[in-house]
Amino acid sequence: MENKQENEELNIPDVLPLLPVRDVVVYPYMILPLFVGREISINAVDSALSKDRLIFLATQKDMSEEDPAPEMIYGVGTVAMIMRMLKLPDGRVKILVQGLTKGRIVDFMEQKPFYSVRIERIVEPLLPENTLETEAFMRTVKEQLAKIVSLGKVVSPEVMVIVENMQEAGSLADLIASNIGLKVEEAQGLLEIIDPIERLKRVNDYLNKEFELLSMQARIQSAAKEEMGKSQREYYLREQLRAIQQELGETDVRSEEIAELRKAIANARMPQNVEKEALKQLGRLEQMHPDAAESGMLRTYLDWLVELPWSKSTRDSLEIKKAKEILDEDHYFLEKIKERILEFLAVRKLKKKMKGPILCFVGPPGVGKTSLGKSIARAMGRKFVRISLGGVRDEAEIRGHRRTYVGALPGRIIQGLKQAGSNNPVFMLDELDKLGADFRGDPSSALLEVLDPEQNHSFSDHYINLPFNLSDVMFIATANQIDTVPGPLRDRMEVISLSGYTEEEKLQIAKRYLVPRQTKENGITDKVITFSDEALKTIISKYTREAGLRNLEREIGSVCRKVARRVAEGEKRQFLINAATVAKYLGPPRFIREEEMKQNEIGVVTGLAWTPVGGEVLFIEATIMKGKGGLSLTGQLGDVMKESVQAALSYIRTRAAELHLAEDFYGAMDIHVHVPAGAIPKDGPSAGVTMATALVSALTKTPVKKDVAMTGEITLRGKVLPIGGLKEKILAAIRLGIVTIIIPEQNRKDLEDVPRHILKKVKIVFAGTIDDVLKVALEKYPPTPPGTPKTIPPKTKAHTTRVLVPSRKGIVAGAKV
């Protein structure tokens, strides 16, 4: 009561300098030091010291704000007296202040060079003598404070003595609130409560909450201490047991396990840095409790380190002749690839230390890419490892997971090396073009380190986290299309293309490999079943249409199964499969060459296309009707093929006079260009010459030779541009029985990649301009001028033109022509 009266007698001005304070709320009668560093705050202190040493302290709402605006400062604060001031060497000022009374900011008078505010004092209501309720509240608060101090809350003894002797509710609440470490928001809320009893109730709530928190913390610490004591006790007992067992000449399982691991690390012939890390982790495992979660993880990690072939390698078989015999025995044809493998062995024989090559076999499905890798490993005397990358989207599949993850494992590269048991296997990365990428990373980018000869000598797997030398590994990748392989990855590999097989090559492969394998797999022998060459040719030409051999082997296996069933039913005789009996086992032929295509026709041209499963033949038809200059394009043509038709038509219009066409012929007719098999999308940059030939044939009514196929793109000036996939297209033409193939002049160099025995089957014509194409493809070029008597051809049977397009879904899907 005396203090309150003294405050009322204080002469406090209405306008005072404002000192915004951070992370503290100042209460009346509270004495505390403040460090002042901001210029605006120092100016406020100087102003207060130059007058009556009174200053208004208000807390700012955001502690990180260096220059708080008026709305960022709480409106209720405390009028304080600056008792002492000390200037520090760093330019800051240290002041000691004592809170006098509460106040509320009414208005901001000035903001420069410091905040000057108009305030009004907040006078607490005078309470009568303490009632029983007030006394009970005060006693409860004092007891609660004593309890939280007993549980470890730090409150100075001087404060505790003052609390015990304090008899005023409001002052008691302020004193306790300033010493129990309330948050700024909570302390400010207490400051703004005017009624002393309400303030005391709020302090009591905070003390109850603090008591609960400290009680729970004490229970947690007690439980942890008991657990630690238990663990220490078990450790001492275990050490005593180990000492007793050593005295008795016995060893426990744990010690035997550690000793075995130590011996395995010594025998693994690891590099020095790897062995050092392994022994370090073994030491950690030895000191660790067997039931600890990390113990199992460390044991698994050490097992991986021990089992990896750090220094284990197989000796290469460097007999070139023997390796050639093995390659010839396993694979028919594929001379270019066999030659590349023999070159590698020859260099390895002359130079012991060399970086392993990175080969990439690109070709349609079923041409033998994967089996070729096995043959290479057999020829070199190396272990063979294969991993399929199709559909892999997680980078961790290549580099492994961090050991901190639950269930972490090394990547597929390290797993493959462990499976091989040597550090120089033939490592096949199958389906490289089918890698994916998503939020888990880009596996193709992770493969850059694996397949780069300049980096893979220190490949680091996330799980192993130690460098492993991959420079002796011979990596072989396979892909159906090289276009979808990222450029940086493609740059690190030597790409070798595998095209499809001719019918003769398929015949030889079937006789040497497919028939013996299928007879063995179906439990019969060559004494039970015999395939004639004509039967195999019939299966190849009439029951399969593919670049590879998978469907051919399936059809041969189907015949063998039917024979195996008859043998199992008790029929004892030799089954001779010839051309006449194939249909008996396989049903009607699935692919038949159309009889109607054996004669020359107007407006029908044979084009050649490339697809992911090999070359294909497409027939492009053009017809002319009376009309008004319309152009119709049908057959699911892509934008590139549509542009080829437009370019061909523009070229023909510029050559109308030479082709004996009317100058305005285009305006009096409609042109329809159609590519059959309309449900299959078709696009590509090599159909220009085919489109142009079909249009010229239809416009000049000149038949196209039936045994001529062509490929190439044209310009508006009539030049023929080069194309890709030449070998596949030639094979497709040969399968159809085409005699003459027209290709761009600039593709002459690409014939070096086509085997000579294939080129002997067809006549290759090189075309530099569209005139070169028309001279070979049309029955007569230049065409006969109008009015020239025509020779009437003999009557022939009416026929309906049908198109030779495979009916099996997807065979020409995505064809590039």
XYZ file of N, CA and C in Angstrom, residues 570-787:
654
model
N 1.768 -92.571 -77.300
C 2.141 -93.929 -77.702
C 2.461 -94.103 -79.169
N 2.416 -93.034 -79.948
C 2.707 -93.147 -81.380
C 4.219 -93.225 -81.572
N 4.661 -94.305 -82.169
C 6.100 -94.530 -82.334
C 6.463 -94.520 -83.803
N 6.974 -93.405 -84.267
C 7.487 -93.274 -85.627
C 8.275 -91.977 -85.720
N 8.965 -91.835 -86.811
C 9.701 -90.595 -87.026
C 8.799 -89.602 -87.750
N 8.773 -88.380 -87.254
C 7.937 -87.330 -87.827
C 8.802 -86.446 -88.721
N 8.471 -86.421 -89.988
C 9.187 -85.578 -90.945
C 8.326 -84.343 -91.220
N 8.852 -83.197 -90.871
C 8.131 -81.939 -91.080
C 8.634 -81.315 -92.373
N 7.754 -81.232 -93.384
C 8.128 -80.607 -94.649
C 7.164 -79.466 -94.943
N 7.347 -78.828 -96.094
C 6.534 -77.655 -96.431
C 5.050 -77.989 -96.481
N 4.716 -79.214 -96.882
C 3.314 -79.587 -97.033
C 2.644 -79.864 -95.692
N 3.414 -80.299 -94.697
C 2.814 -80.682 -93.405
C 2.891 -79.585 -92.350
N 3.538 -78.451 -92.668
C 3.646 -77.381 -91.669
C 2.263 -76.871 -91.268
N 1.376 -76.683 -92.265
C 0.035 -76.173 -91.983
C -0.749 -77.124 -91.077
N -0.431 -78.389 -91.108
C -1.106 -79.371 -90.269
C -0.825 -79.095 -88.785
N 0.364 -78.595 -88.499
C 0.750 -78.340 -87.113
C 0.493 -76.886 -86.684
N 0.657 -75.951 -87.601
C 0.572 -74.537 -87.251
C -0.673 -73.845 -87.777
N -1.480 -74.526 -88.554
C -2.673 -73.904 -89.096
C -2.375 -73.165 -90.396
N -3.357 -72.454 -90.907
C -3.160 -71.725 -92.175
C -2.058 -70.687 -92.037
N -1.358 -70.388 -93.133
C -0.295 -69.369 -93.091
C -0.851 -68.018 -92.632
N -0.063 -67.325 -91.827
C -0.490 -66.023 -91.300
C -0.101 -64.874 -92.221
N 0.968 -65.019 -92.962
C 1.431 -63.955 -93.854
C 1.616 -64.542 -95.253
N 0.870 -64.013 -96.204
C 0.927 -64.521 -97.575
C 1.251 -63.360 -98.503
N 2.159 -63.587 -99.425
C 2.449 -62.566 -100.426
C 1.271 -62.461 -101.388
N 0.841 -61.254 -101.603
C -0.344 -61.037 -102.422
C -0.055 -61.321 -103.892
N -0.932 -62.110 -104.512
C -0.765 -62.425 -105.930
C -0.925 -61.189 -106.798
N -1.824 -60.263 -106.362
C -2.110 -59.096 -107.190
C -0.909 -58.182 -107.353
N 0.066 -58.264 -106.469
C 1.218 -57.381 -106.549
C 2.254 -57.884 -107.550
N 1.931 -58.910 -108.278
C 2.879 -59.447 -109.248
C 2.779 -58.781 -110.603
N 2.028 -57.709 -110.707
C 1.979 -56.985 -111.982
C 2.095 -55.493 -111.709
N 2.566 -54.775 -112.704
C 2.747 -53.337 -112.576
C 1.388 -52.635 -112.474
N 1.318 -51.610 -111.613
C 0.073 -50.881 -111.441
C 0.336 -49.386 -111.456
N -0.707 -48.638 -111.785
C -0.608 -47.186 -111.827
C -0.908 -46.631 -110.432
N -0.034 -45.763 -109.964
C -0.266 -45.069 -108.695
C 0.005 -45.879 -107.456
N 0.579 -47.062 -107.552
C 0.910 -47.883 -106.381
C 2.417 -48.082 -106.352
N 3.071 -47.603 -105.295
C 4.532 -47.643 -105.193
C 4.916 -48.352 -103.900
N 5.975 -49.126 -103.972
C 6.483 -49.846 -102.806
C 7.499 -48.966 -102.088
N 7.207 -48.639 -100.833
C 8.126 -47.853 -100.009
C 8.723 -48.707 -98.909
N 9.836 -48.246 -98.374
C 10.526 -48.977 -97.315
C 10.510 -48.149 -96.039
N 10.260 -48.810 -94.910
C 10.136 -48.114 -93.625
C 10.997 -48.800 -92.582
N 11.399 -47.997 -91.601
C 12.133 -48.540 -90.443
C 11.223 -48.506 -89.221
N 11.214 -49.592 -88.444
C 10.454 -49.640 -87.192
C 11.377 -50.173 -86.103
N 10.991 -50.011 -84.839
C 11.827 -50.526 -83.755
C 12.056 -52.029 -83.806
N 11.242 -52.759 -84.568
C 11.424 -54.212 -84.664
C 11.987 -54.613 -86.020
N 12.582 -53.664 -86.741
C 13.199 -53.991 -88.021
C 12.559 -53.229 -89.170
N 12.959 -53.575 -90.384
C 12.424 -52.908 -91.563
C 11.065 -53.461 -91.960
N 10.271 -52.630 -92.636
C 8.963 -53.050 -93.117
C 8.708 -52.425 -94.487
N 7.748 -53.004 -95.198
C 7.366 -52.513 -96.518
C 5.995 -51.859 -96.420
N 5.863 -50.664 -96.998
C 4.577 -49.971 -97.046
C 4.232 -49.672 -98.501
N 2.966 -49.799 -98.841
C 2.513 -49.479 -100.195
C 1.779 -48.153 -100.165
N 2.216 -47.244 -101.001
C 1.617 -45.913 -101.069
C 0.811 -45.814 -102.355
N -0.446 -45.462 -102.208
C -1.349 -45.397 -103.352
C -1.750 -43.946 -103.622
N -1.856 -43.608 -104.900
C -2.326 -42.278 -105.308
C -3.344 -42.451 -106.424
N -4.410 -41.678 -106.356
C -5.433 -41.751 -107.399
C -5.894 -40.339 -107.738
N -6.360 -40.171 -108.987
C -6.760 -38.866 -109.502
C -8.253 -38.904 -109.830
N -8.966 -37.837 -109.425
C -10.394 -37.733 -109.711
C -10.691 -36.303 -110.165
N -11.791 -36.154 -110.905
C -12.215 -34.807 -111.276
C -12.606 -34.049 -110.007
N -12.218 -32.783 -109.977
C -12.522 -32.013 -108.783
C -12.110 -30.560 -108.939
N -11.749 -29.965 -107.782
C -11.433 -28.537 -107.776
C -10.093 -28.261 -107.098
N -9.164 -29.177 -107.227
C -7.827 -28.945 -106.674
C -7.668 -29.381 -105.232
N -8.494 -30.321 -104.779
C -8.381 -30.792 -103.400
C -7.300 -31.855 -103.246
N -6.707 -31.939 -102.044
C -5.692 -32.950 -101.734
C -6.108 -33.660 -100.451
N -6.321 -34.983 -100.557
C -6.723 -35.783 -99.400
C -5.580 -36.707 -99.016
N -5.285 -36.782 -97.717
C -4.232 -37.652 -97.196
C -4.843 -38.540 -96.130
N -4.783 -39.835 -96.322
C -5.369 -40.774 -95.354
C -4.356 -41.850 -95.014
N -4.639 -42.535 -93.896
C -3.755 -43.620 -93.468
C -2.957 -43.290 -92.223
N -3.474 -42.396 -91.357
C -2.778 -42.044 -90.117
C -1.373 -41.514 -90.393
N -1.263 -40.557 -91.301
C 0.038 -40.000 -91.644
C 0.427 -38.931 -90.633
N 1.721 -38.907 -90.293
C 2.237 -37.882 -89.405
C 2.529 -36.591 -90.157
N 2.911 -35.570 -89.417
C 3.163 -34.260 -90.030
C 4.275 -34.319 -91.060
N 5.326 -35.098 -90.786
C 6.465 -35.148 -91.714
C 6.045 -35.758 -93.039
N 5.245 -36.831 -93.007
C 4.809 -37.461 -94.252
C 3.848 -36.555 -95.017
N 3.007 -35.826 -94.295
C 2.115 -34.879 -94.978
C 2.920 -33.805 -95.701
N 3.984 -33.352 -95.056
C 4.836 -32.350 -95.697
C 5.538 -32.938 -96.917
N 5.869 -34.241 -96.858
C 6.502 -34.887 -98.015
C 5.561 -34.890 -99.210
N 4.267 -35.143 -98.984
C 3.296 -35.119 -100.078
C 3.212 -33.714 -100.671
N 3.158 -32.698 -99.804
C 3.081 -31.322 -100.290
C 4.311 -30.959 -101.103
N 5.492 -31.361 -100.598
C 6.723 -31.054 -101.336
C 6.735 -31.758 -102.689
N 6.303 -33.026 -102.728
C 6.286 -33.770 -103.984
C 5.325 -33.133 -104.988
N 4.152 -32.718 -104.502
C 3.173 -32.113 -105.399
C 3.676 -30.764 -105.933
N 4.320 -29.977 -105.071
C 4.867 -28.696 -105.527
C 5.943 -28.913 -106.583
N 6.773 -29.940 -106.384
C 7.811 -30.222 -107.371
C 7.195 -30.619 -108.713
N 6.142 -31.450 -108.681
C 5.502 -31.889 -109.926
C 4.867 -30.712 -110.650
N 4.292 -29.782 -109.922
C 3.672 -28.615 -110.558
C 4.715 -27.763 -111.277
N 5.932 -27.686 -110.690
C 6.983 -26.921 -111.376
C 7.521 -27.655 -112.596
N 7.291 -28.963 -112.697
C 7.773 -29.771 -113.833
C 6.623 -30.223 -114.730
N 5.509 -29.512 -114.666
C 4.322 -29.937 -115.404
C 4.603 -30.060 -116.898
N 5.314 -29.118 -117.480
C 5.576 -29.145 -118.927
C 6.385 -30.375 -119.302
N 7.436 -30.693 -118.524
C 8.280 -31.850 -118.834
C 7.509 -33.153 -118.685
N 6.518 -33.156 -117.810
C 5.714 -34.363 -117.610
C 4.491 -34.402 -118.524
N 4.407 -33.433 -119.453
C 3.303 -33.354 -120.419
C 1.964 -33.218 -119.700
N 1.969 -32.391 -118.640
C 0.733 -32.112 -117.922
C 0.312 -30.670 -118.216
N -0.989 -30.429 -118.188
C -1.475 -29.066 -118.404
C -0.953 -28.156 -117.289
N -0.739 -26.905 -117.622
C -0.161 -25.985 -116.647
C -1.060 -25.815 -115.429
N -2.373 -25.862 -115.664
C -3.315 -25.722 -114.562
C -3.998 -27.045 -114.216
N -3.247 -28.144 -114.401
C -3.850 -29.468 -114.180
C -4.360 -29.609 -112.733
N -3.705 -28.963 -111.815
C -4.029 -29.155 -110.409
C -5.419 -28.628 -110.054
N -5.884 -27.585 -110.757
C -7.151 -26.981 -110.403
C -8.367 -27.735 -110.882
N -8.166 -28.710 -111.767
C -9.317 -29.408 -112.336
C -9.474 -30.830 -111.821
N -8.738 -31.177 -110.786
C -8.814 -32.562 -110.287
C -8.562 -32.583 -108.777
N -9.004 -33.666 -108.154
C -8.710 -33.938 -106.750
C -7.707 -35.074 -106.674
N -6.781 -34.968 -105.769
C -5.743 -35.993 -105.582
C -5.929 -36.623 -104.210
N -5.899 -37.937 -104.187
C -6.044 -38.684 -102.925
C -4.823 -39.589 -102.767
N -4.067 -39.386 -101.689
C -2.913 -40.231 -101.362
C -3.266 -41.033 -100.114
N -3.070 -42.331 -100.197
C -3.461 -43.223 -99.103
C -2.341 -44.214 -98.814
N -2.079 -44.426 -97.517
C -1.141 -45.468 -97.085
C -1.959 -46.476 -96.281
N -2.168 -47.685 -96.801
C -3.031 -48.670 -96.111
C -2.563 -48.977 -94.692
N -3.340 -49.816 -94.007
C -3.164 -50.080 -92.567
C -3.352 -48.778 -91.815
N -4.511 -48.156 -92.037
C -4.773 -46.817 -91.521
C -4.805 -46.723 -90.016
N -5.019 -47.841 -89.305
C -5.078 -47.769 -87.839
C -3.708 -47.630 -87.209
N -2.658 -47.785 -88.024
C -1.293 -47.736 -87.495
C -0.680 -46.390 -87.833
N -0.246 -45.600 -86.851
C 0.376 -44.302 -87.154
C 1.660 -44.495 -87.952
N 1.874 -43.609 -88.911
C 3.061 -43.690 -89.762
C 3.644 -42.293 -89.923
N 4.949 -42.198 -89.769
C 5.608 -40.917 -89.955
C 7.091 -41.165 -90.165
N 7.778 -40.189 -90.738
C 9.214 -40.326 -90.932
C 9.705 -39.507 -92.099
N 11.007 -39.224 -92.120
C 11.575 -38.326 -93.130
C 12.167 -39.037 -94.343
N 11.565 -40.116 -94.837
C 12.155 -40.796 -95.999
C 11.082 -41.302 -96.967
N 9.936 -40.618 -97.030
C 8.865 -41.061 -97.920
C 8.682 -40.134 -99.117
N 9.541 -39.127 -99.252
C 9.339 -38.145 -100.311
C 9.396 -38.729 -101.701
N 10.398 -39.582 -102.001
C 10.521 -40.137 -103.353
C 9.353 -41.074 -103.651
N 8.896 -41.801 -102.638
C 7.765 -42.717 -102.841
C 6.501 -41.935 -103.159
N 6.253 -40.858 -102.422
C 5.086 -40.016 -102.683
C 5.158 -39.400 -104.086
N 6.327 -38.880 -104.425
C 6.483 -38.244 -105.730
C 6.263 -39.241 -106.871
N 6.788 -40.451 -106.741
C 6.625 -41.467 -107.783
C 5.166 -41.858 -107.939
N 4.455 -42.026 -106.801
C 3.043 -42.388 -106.869
C 2.231 -41.295 -107.566
N 2.525 -40.025 -107.249
C 1.785 -38.920 -107.858
C 2.076 -38.805 -109.355
N 3.352 -38.934 -109.735
C 3.711 -38.866 -111.163
C 3.056 -40.005 -111.924
N 3.074 -41.210 -111.335
C 2.460 -42.367 -111.987
C 0.967 -42.145 -112.188
N 0.283 -41.623 -111.169
C -1.160 -41.409 -111.273
C -1.499 -40.284 -112.249
N -0.697 -39.224 -112.226
C -0.985 -38.080 -113.096
C -0.693 -38.380 -114.562
N 0.378 -39.142 -114.825
C 0.765 -39.449 -116.218
C 0.217 -40.790 -116.673
N -0.497 -41.515 -115.748
C -1.070 -42.827 -116.063
C 0.013 -43.794 -116.550
N 1.184 -43.700 -115.900
C 2.296 -44.590 -116.217
C 2.439 -45.609 -115.095
N 2.372 -46.924 -115.396
C 2.496 -47.943 -114.340
C 3.866 -47.905 -113.673
N 3.889 -48.331 -112.383
C 5.123 -48.456 -111.610
C 5.550 -49.920 -111.623
N 6.852 -50.146 -111.766
C 7.353 -51.528 -111.803
C 7.098 -52.192 -110.456
N 6.608 -53.429 -110.525
C 6.188 -54.133 -109.321
C 7.356 -54.569 -108.448
N 8.532 -54.761 -109.032
C 9.660 -55.312 -108.291
C 10.656 -54.235 -107.875
N 10.201 -52.979 -107.811
C 11.076 -51.873 -107.420
C 10.556 -51.294 -106.103
N 11.463 -51.123 -105.123
C 11.149 -50.445 -103.862
C 12.102 -49.274 -103.718
N 11.706 -48.307 -102.930
C 12.524 -47.096 -102.838
C 12.410 -46.465 -101.465
N 13.389 -45.624 -101.153
C 13.394 -44.847 -99.912
C 14.208 -43.591 -100.143
N 13.821 -42.517 -99.518
C 14.529 -41.255 -99.670
C 13.576 -40.088 -99.526
N 14.118 -38.931 -99.177
C 13.332 -37.710 -99.060
C 13.740 -36.768 -100.183
N 12.816 -35.881 -100.600
C 13.121 -34.968 -101.688
C 12.985 -33.525 -101.225
N 13.637 -32.652 -101.988
C 13.498 -31.218 -101.765
C 12.585 -30.645 -102.847
N 12.255 -29.372 -102.733
C 11.414 -28.728 -103.745
C 12.133 -28.625 -105.091
N 13.438 -28.742 -105.076
C 14.199 -28.693 -106.330
C 14.401 -30.077 -106.924
N 13.871 -31.112 -106.253
C 13.942 -32.452 -106.807
C 15.158 -33.244 -106.393
N 15.940 -32.764 -105.442
C 17.100 -33.519 -104.986
C 16.658 -34.582 -103.977
N 17.368 -35.700 -103.983
C 17.055 -36.811 -103.082
C 17.990 -36.740 -101.880
N 17.410 -36.703 -100.684
C 18.190 -36.575 -99.455
C 18.418 -37.942 -98.824
N 19.502 -38.096 -98.035
C 19.822 -39.405 -97.427
C 18.846 -39.776 -96.314
N 18.850 -41.064 -95.969
C 17.943 -41.593 -94.942
C 18.738 -42.484 -93.974
N 18.077 -42.993 -92.955
C 18.698 -43.907 -92.006
C 18.041 -45.275 -92.058
N 18.606 -46.218 -91.282
C 18.046 -47.574 -91.223
C 18.130 -48.307 -92.545
N 19.217 -48.084 -93.299
C 19.301 -48.641 -94.656
C 19.300 -50.169 -94.646
N 20.076 -50.761 -93.769
C 20.175 -52.224 -93.770
C 18.820 -52.868 -93.458
N 18.124 -52.324 -92.465
C 16.827 -52.881 -92.110
C 15.844 -52.782 -93.278
N 15.891 -51.682 -94.004
C 14.986 -51.509 -95.137
C 15.329 -52.475 -96.272
N 16.614 -52.684 -96.511
C 17.014 -53.638 -97.553
C 16.539 -55.039 -97.200
N 16.679 -55.417 -95.920
C 16.220 -56.748 -95.501
C 14.714 -56.895 -95.675
N 13.973 -55.829 -95.376
C 12.520 -55.891 -95.558
C 12.176 -56.084 -97.034
N 12.889 -55.407 -97.917
C 12.638 -55.556 -99.354
C 12.956 -56.972 -99.819
N 14.031 -57.533 -99.306
C 14.403 -58.898 -99.702
C 13.351 -59.889 -99.239
N 12.815 -59.699 -98.023
C 11.781 -60.606 -97.520
C 10.553 -60.592 -98.421
N 10.277 -59.458 -99.067
C 9.115 -59.344 -99.941
C 9.397 -59.840 -101.353
N 10.650 -60.073 -101.657
C 11.004 -60.524 -102.996
C 11.284 -59.383 -103.958
N 11.617 -58.215 -103.465
C 11.951 -57.071 -104.318
C 13.291 -57.325 -105.002
N 13.356 -56.927 -106.283
C 14.574 -57.147 -107.073
C 15.444 -55.893 -107.089
N 14.814 -54.716 -107.203
C 15.553 -53.461 -107.341
C 15.179 -52.523 -106.209
N 16.196 -51.905 -105.605
C 15.975 -50.951 -104.511
C 16.649 -49.641 -104.893
N 15.887 -48.567 -104.813
C 16.421 -47.240 -105.109
C 16.714 -46.543 -103.785
N 17.959 -46.096 -103.627
C 18.358 -45.407 -102.401
C 19.049 -44.100 -102.780
N 19.132 -43.131 -101.858
C 19.813 -41.870 -102.157
C 21.295 -42.070 -102.433
N 21.837 -41.257 -103.295
C 23.255 -41.328 -103.653
C 24.129 -41.150 -102.413
N 23.709 -40.298 -101.482
C 24.523 -40.026 -100.301
C 24.542 -41.189 -99.310
N 23.717 -42.203 -99.546
C 23.751 -43.397 -98.697
C 24.664 -44.477 -99.255
N 25.425 -44.181 -100.303
C 26.309 -45.192 -100.899
C 27.308 -45.714 -99.858
N 27.805 -44.795 -99.036
C 28.799 -45.198 -98.027
C 28.228 -46.172 -97.011
N 26.912 -46.118 -96.761
C 26.305 -46.976 -95.743
C 26.216 -48.428 -96.172
N 26.418 -48.696 -97.467
C 26.367 -50.085 -97.926
C 27.527 -50.911 -97.403
N 28.570 -50.234 -96.895
C 29.691 -50.989 -96.333
C 29.269 -51.788 -95.104
N 28.205 -51.324 -94.416
C 27.723 -52.038 -93.238
C 26.787 -53.191 -93.598
N 26.422 -53.303 -94.874
C 25.522 -54.372 -95.299
C 26.363 -55.519 -95.844
N 26.206 -56.739 -95.340
C 27.009 -57.870 -95.821
C 26.845 -58.093 -97.326
N 27.926 -58.575 -97.926
C 27.927 -58.768 -99.380
C 26.906 -59.801 -99.827
N 26.707 -60.852 -99.021
C 25.769 -61.881 -99.456
C 24.334 -61.349 -99.487
N 24.076 -60.282 -98.731
C 22.751 -59.659 -98.805
C 22.638 -58.808 -100.062
N 23.700 -58.050 -100.365
C 23.672 -57.171 -101.535
C 23.590 -57.953 -102.839
N 24.041 -59.214 -102.831
C 23.981 -60.028 -104.046
C 22.538 -60.376 -104.434
N 21.614 -60.243 -103.471
C 20.235 -60.658 -103.728
C 19.427 -59.574 -104.437
N 19.915 -58.328 -104.411
C 19.147 -57.220 -104.979
C 20.065 -56.337 -105.814
N 19.422 -55.526 -106.641
C 20.140 -54.524 -107.424
C 19.906 -53.171 -106.750
N 20.996 -52.514 -106.377
C 20.918 -51.225 -105.714
C 21.122 -50.123 -106.755
N 20.155 -49.187 -106.793
C 20.242 -48.052 -107.712
C 20.367 -46.789 -106.873
N 21.369 -45.967 -107.219
C 21.596 -44.739 -106.482
C 20.941 -43.574 -107.222
N 20.232 -42.740 -106.466
C 19.502 -41.630 -107.071
C 19.934 -40.324 -106.434
N 20.308 -39.356 -107.299
C 20.655 -38.041 -106.798
C 19.498 -37.068 -106.936
N 18.621 -37.318 -107.942
C 17.446 -36.471 -108.152
C 16.233 -37.360 -108.352
N 15.050 -36.740 -108.366
C 13.831 -37.511 -108.544
C 13.750 -38.099 -109.951
N 14.417 -37.446 -110.921
C 14.442 -38.004 -112.276
C 15.110 -39.364 -112.290
N 16.201 -39.517 -111.499
C 16.885 -40.814 -111.419
C 15.943 -41.884 -110.879
N 15.080 -41.487 -109.946
C 14.126 -42.446 -109.366
C 13.074 -42.833 -110.397
N 12.506 -41.842 -111.074
C 11.421 -42.101 -112.022
C 11.882 -42.937 -113.210
N 13.126 -42.744 -113.648
C 13.637 -43.527 -114.779
C 13.662 -45.011 -114.465
N 13.935 -45.347 -113.208
C 14.026 -46.753 -112.830
C 12.666 -47.306 -112.412
N 11.851 -46.492 -111.711
C 10.610 -46.994 -111.123
C 9.466 -47.093 -112.131
N 9.363 -46.181 -113.082
C 8.246 -46.180 -114.022
C 8.549 -47.042 -115.236
N 7.490 -47.586 -115.835
C 7.678 -48.388 -117.059
C 8.282 -47.538 -118.181
N 7.876 -46.273 -118.245
C 8.404 -45.401 -119.294
C 8.564 -44.002 -118.728
N 9.763 -43.434 -118.923
C 10.023 -42.066 -118.478
C 11.042 -41.438 -119.414
N 10.814 -40.232 -119.921
C 9.640 -39.382 -119.694
C 8.378 -40.005 -120.259
N 7.221 -39.585 -119.738
C 5.962 -40.180 -120.190
C 5.639 -39.779 -121.630
N 4.740 -40.521 -122.228
C 4.340 -40.261 -123.622
C 3.472 -39.009 -123.677
N 3.746 -38.078 -124.629
C 2.912 -36.863 -124.732
C 1.481 -37.228 -125.093
N 0.513 -36.376 -124.765
C -0.892 -36.632 -125.116
C -1.068 -36.679 -126.625
N -1.948 -37.538 -127.087
C -2.208 -37.661 -128.527
C -1.396 -38.746 -129.181
